[in-house]
CSV table of C-alpha atoms and ligand atoms in Angstrom, one decimal:
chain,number,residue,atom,x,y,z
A,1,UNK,CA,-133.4,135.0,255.4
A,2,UNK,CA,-133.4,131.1,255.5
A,3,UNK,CA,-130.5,129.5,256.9
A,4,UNK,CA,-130.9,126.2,254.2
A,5,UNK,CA,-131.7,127.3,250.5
A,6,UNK,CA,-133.0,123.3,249.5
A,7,UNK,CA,-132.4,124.1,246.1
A,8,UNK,CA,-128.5,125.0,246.5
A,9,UNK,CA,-128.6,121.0,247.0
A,10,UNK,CA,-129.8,120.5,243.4
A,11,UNK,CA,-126.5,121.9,242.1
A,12,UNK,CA,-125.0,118.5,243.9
A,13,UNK,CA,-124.2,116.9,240.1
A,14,UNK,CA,-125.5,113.0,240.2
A,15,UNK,CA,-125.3,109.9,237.9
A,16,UNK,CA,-128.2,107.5,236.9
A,17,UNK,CA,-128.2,103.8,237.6
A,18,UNK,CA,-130.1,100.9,236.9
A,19,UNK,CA,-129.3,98.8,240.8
A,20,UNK,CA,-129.7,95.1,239.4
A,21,UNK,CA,-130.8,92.3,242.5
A,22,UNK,CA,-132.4,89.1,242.4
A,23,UNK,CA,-134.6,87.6,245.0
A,24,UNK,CA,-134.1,84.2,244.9
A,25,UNK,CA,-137.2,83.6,242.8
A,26,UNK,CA,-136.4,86.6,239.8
A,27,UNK,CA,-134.4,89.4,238.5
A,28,UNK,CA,-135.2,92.5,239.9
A,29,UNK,CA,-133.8,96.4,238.6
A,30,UNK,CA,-135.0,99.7,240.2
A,31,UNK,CA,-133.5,103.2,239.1
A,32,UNK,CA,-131.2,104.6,241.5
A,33,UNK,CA,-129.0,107.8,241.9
A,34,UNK,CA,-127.0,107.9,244.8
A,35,UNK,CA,-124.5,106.1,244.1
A,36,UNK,CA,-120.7,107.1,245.3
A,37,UNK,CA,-117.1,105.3,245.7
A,38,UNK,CA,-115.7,106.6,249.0
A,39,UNK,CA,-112.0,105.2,249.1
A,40,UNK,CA,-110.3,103.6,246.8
A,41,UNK,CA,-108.1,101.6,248.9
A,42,UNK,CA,-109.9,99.3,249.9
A,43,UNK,CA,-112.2,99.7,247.2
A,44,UNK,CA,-115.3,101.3,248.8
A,45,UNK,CA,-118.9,102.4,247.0
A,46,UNK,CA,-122.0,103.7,249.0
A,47,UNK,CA,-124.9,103.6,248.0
A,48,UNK,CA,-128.3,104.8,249.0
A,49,UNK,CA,-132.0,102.8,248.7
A,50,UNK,CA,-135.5,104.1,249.8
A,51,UNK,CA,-136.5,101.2,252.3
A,52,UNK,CA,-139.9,101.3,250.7
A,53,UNK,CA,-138.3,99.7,247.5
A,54,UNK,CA,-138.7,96.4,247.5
A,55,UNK,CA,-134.8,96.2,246.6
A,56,UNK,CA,-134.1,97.5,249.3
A,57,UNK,CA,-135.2,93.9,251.4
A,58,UNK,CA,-133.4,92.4,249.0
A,59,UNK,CA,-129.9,93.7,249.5
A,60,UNK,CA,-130.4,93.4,252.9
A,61,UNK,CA,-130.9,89.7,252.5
A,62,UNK,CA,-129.3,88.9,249.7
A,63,UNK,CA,-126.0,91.6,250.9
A,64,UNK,CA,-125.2,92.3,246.4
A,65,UNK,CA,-126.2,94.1,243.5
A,66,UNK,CA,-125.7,95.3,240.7
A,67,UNK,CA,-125.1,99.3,239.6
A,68,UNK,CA,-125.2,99.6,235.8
A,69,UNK,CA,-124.6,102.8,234.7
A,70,UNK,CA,-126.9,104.0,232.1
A,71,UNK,CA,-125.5,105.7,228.6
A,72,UNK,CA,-127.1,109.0,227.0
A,73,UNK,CA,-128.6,107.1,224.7
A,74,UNK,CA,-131.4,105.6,227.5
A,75,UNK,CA,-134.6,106.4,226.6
A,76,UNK,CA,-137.5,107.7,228.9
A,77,UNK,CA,-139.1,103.9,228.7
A,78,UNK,CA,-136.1,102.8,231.3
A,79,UNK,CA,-137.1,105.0,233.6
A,80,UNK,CA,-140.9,104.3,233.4
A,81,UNK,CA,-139.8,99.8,233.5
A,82,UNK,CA,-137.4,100.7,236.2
A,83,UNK,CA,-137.5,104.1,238.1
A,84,UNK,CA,-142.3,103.9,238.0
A,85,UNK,CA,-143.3,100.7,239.0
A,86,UNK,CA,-142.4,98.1,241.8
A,87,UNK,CA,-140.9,94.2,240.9
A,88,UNK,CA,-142.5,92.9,243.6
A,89,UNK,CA,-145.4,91.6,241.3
A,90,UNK,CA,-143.8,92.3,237.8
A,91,UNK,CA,-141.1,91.0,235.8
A,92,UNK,CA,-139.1,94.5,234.5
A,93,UNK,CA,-136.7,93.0,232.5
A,94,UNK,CA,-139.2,91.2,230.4
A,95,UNK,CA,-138.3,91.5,226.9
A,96,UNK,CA,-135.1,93.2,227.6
A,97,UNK,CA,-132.1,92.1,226.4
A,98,UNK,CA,-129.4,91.1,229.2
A,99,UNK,CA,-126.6,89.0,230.1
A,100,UNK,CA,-125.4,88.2,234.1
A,101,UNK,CA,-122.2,89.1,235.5
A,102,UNK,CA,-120.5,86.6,238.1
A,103,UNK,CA,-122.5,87.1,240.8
A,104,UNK,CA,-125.5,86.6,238.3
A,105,UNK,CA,-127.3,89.5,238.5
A,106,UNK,CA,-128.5,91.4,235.6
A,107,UNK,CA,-126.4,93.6,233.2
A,108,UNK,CA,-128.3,95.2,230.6
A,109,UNK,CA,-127.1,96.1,227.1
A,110,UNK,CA,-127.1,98.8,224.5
A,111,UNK,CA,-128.0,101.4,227.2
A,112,UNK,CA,-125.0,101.1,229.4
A,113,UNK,CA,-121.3,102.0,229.6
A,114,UNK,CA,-120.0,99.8,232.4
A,115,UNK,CA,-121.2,97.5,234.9
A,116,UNK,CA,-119.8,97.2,238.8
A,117,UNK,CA,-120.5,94.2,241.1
A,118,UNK,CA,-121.0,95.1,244.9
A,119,UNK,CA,-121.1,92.7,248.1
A,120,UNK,CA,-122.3,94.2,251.2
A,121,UNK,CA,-120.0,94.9,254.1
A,122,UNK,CA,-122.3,97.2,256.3
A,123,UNK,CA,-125.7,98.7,255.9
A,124,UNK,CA,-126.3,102.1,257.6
A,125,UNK,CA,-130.5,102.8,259.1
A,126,UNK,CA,-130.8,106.5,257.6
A,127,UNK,CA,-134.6,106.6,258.6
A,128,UNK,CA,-136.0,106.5,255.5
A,129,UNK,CA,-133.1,104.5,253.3
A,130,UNK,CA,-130.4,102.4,254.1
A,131,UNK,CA,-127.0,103.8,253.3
A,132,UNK,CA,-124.9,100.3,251.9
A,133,UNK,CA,-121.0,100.3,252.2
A,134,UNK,CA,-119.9,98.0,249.4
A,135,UNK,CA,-116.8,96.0,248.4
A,136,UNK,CA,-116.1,96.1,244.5
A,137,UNK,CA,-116.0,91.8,243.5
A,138,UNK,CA,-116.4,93.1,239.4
A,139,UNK,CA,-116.4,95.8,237.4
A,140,UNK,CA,-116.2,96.0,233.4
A,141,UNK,CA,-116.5,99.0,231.0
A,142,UNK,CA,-118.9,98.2,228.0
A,143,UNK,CA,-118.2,101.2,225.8
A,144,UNK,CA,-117.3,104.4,226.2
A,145,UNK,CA,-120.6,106.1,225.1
A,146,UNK,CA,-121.4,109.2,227.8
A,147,UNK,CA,-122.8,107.9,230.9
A,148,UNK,CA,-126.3,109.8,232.2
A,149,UNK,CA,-126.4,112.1,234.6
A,150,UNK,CA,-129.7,113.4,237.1
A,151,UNK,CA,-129.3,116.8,234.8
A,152,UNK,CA,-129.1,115.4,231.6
A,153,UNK,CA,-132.2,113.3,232.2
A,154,UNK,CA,-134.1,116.1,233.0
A,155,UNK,CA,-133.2,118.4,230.1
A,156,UNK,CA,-133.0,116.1,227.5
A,157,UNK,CA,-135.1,112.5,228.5
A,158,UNK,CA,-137.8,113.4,231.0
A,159,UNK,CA,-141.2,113.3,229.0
A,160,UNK,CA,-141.6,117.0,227.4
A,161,UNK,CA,-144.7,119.1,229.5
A,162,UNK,CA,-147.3,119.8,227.9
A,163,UNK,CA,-147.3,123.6,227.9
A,164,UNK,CA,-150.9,124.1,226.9
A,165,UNK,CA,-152.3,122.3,230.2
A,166,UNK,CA,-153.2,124.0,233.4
A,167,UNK,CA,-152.5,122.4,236.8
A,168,UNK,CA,-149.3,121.6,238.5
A,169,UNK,CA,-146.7,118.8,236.9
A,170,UNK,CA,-144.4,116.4,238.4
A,171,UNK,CA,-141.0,117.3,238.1
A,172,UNK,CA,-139.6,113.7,238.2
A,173,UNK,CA,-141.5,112.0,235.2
A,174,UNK,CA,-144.1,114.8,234.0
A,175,UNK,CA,-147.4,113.7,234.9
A,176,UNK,CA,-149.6,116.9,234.8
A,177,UNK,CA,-152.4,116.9,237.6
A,178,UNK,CA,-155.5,119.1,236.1
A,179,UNK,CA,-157.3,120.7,238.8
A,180,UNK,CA,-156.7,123.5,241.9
A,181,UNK,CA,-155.2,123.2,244.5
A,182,UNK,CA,-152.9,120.0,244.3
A,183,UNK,CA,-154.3,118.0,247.3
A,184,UNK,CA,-151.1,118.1,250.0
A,185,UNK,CA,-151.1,113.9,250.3
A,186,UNK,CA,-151.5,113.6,246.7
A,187,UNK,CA,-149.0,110.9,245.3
A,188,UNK,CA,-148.2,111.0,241.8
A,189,UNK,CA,-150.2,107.8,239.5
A,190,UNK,CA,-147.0,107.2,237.4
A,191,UNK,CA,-143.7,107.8,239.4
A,192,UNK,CA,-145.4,107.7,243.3
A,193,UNK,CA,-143.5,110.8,243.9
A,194,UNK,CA,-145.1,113.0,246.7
A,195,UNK,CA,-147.1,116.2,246.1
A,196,UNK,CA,-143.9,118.3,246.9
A,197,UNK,CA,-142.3,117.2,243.8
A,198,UNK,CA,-144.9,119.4,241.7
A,199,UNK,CA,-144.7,122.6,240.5
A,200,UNK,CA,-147.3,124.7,239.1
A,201,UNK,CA,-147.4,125.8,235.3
B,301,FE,FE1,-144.3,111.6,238.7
């Protein structure tokens, strides 16, 4: 029997985050989960970026952010502005409403429940991310709606599959690839998810 079931690590419960950064020239936003306060004297939170994010660069330069915590009543069109698509080239918060904190990054509104402002004491190489220890220099509650979690995304946001299609489906934003087999280097065309992300239906 396998030593490591991967999918015992889906019961790890996680919350969903718009990470707000600017780069000098514009306001950037990115959907992130990992997300974590470690001690809470000092005031510690981790948190975890892809390095192929252009975010990621950012906070390495720039050394803040912004994690807003996204409300149940986020829509799937956050996640397609902020979780499918890069700001390297595109303004995401266009026609968004928004207000800055101190640090004057983006906080968004109507879809959140709090905001908290990180500065960057340390940033960890984890290969493939960059693990960032963070000091808390803000942090507001907006309202005291429900906050997201990864779960609750997937049950109740996540675009519904289209059951009547044949061919395997991303399990991250539902895009259905129509054909046999799925190709092992195929990337997904909306969330850029890798083949193993896909199940078959
Ligand atoms: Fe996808």
């Amino acid at each position: 029997m396998e030593l490591i079931d991967k999918t015992a690590l889906y019961k790890i419960s996680y919350g969903l985050y718009v990470l707000t950064t600017n780069d000098g020239k514009k306001d950037n936003g990115m959907i992130c989960n990992t997300v974590m306060q470690v001690t809470s004297n000092p005031l510690t939170i981790v948190v975890g970026i892809n390095k192929s994010n252009y975010s990621c660069e950012t906070v390495l330069r720039t050394k803040k952010m912004n994690i807003v915590t996204l409300s149940e009543k986020c829509d799937f069109s956050i996640f397609e502005r902020f979780g499918f698509a890069s700001g390297k080239d595109k303004d995401k918060f266009e026609g968004l409403p928004y207000w800055k904190s101190q640090n004057d990054l983006p906080v968004l509104i109507d879809i959140t429940n709090s905001f908290i402002s990180l500065k960057v004491k340390e940033a960890i190489d984890l290969v493939t991310h960059y693990l960032f220890v963070c000091d808390v220099t803000e942090a507001k509650v907006i309202n005291d709606d429900n906050s997201m979690t990864y779960d609750y995304y997937h049950k109740y946001v996540k675009r519904k599959v289209d059951t009547t299609k044949k061919g395997y489906v991303c399990t991250i934003c539902g895009y259905i690839y129509e054909g046999e087999p799925l190709p092992e280097d195929f990337i997904c065309p909306i969330c850029k998810h890798p083949a193993s992300v896909f199940v078959k239906l």
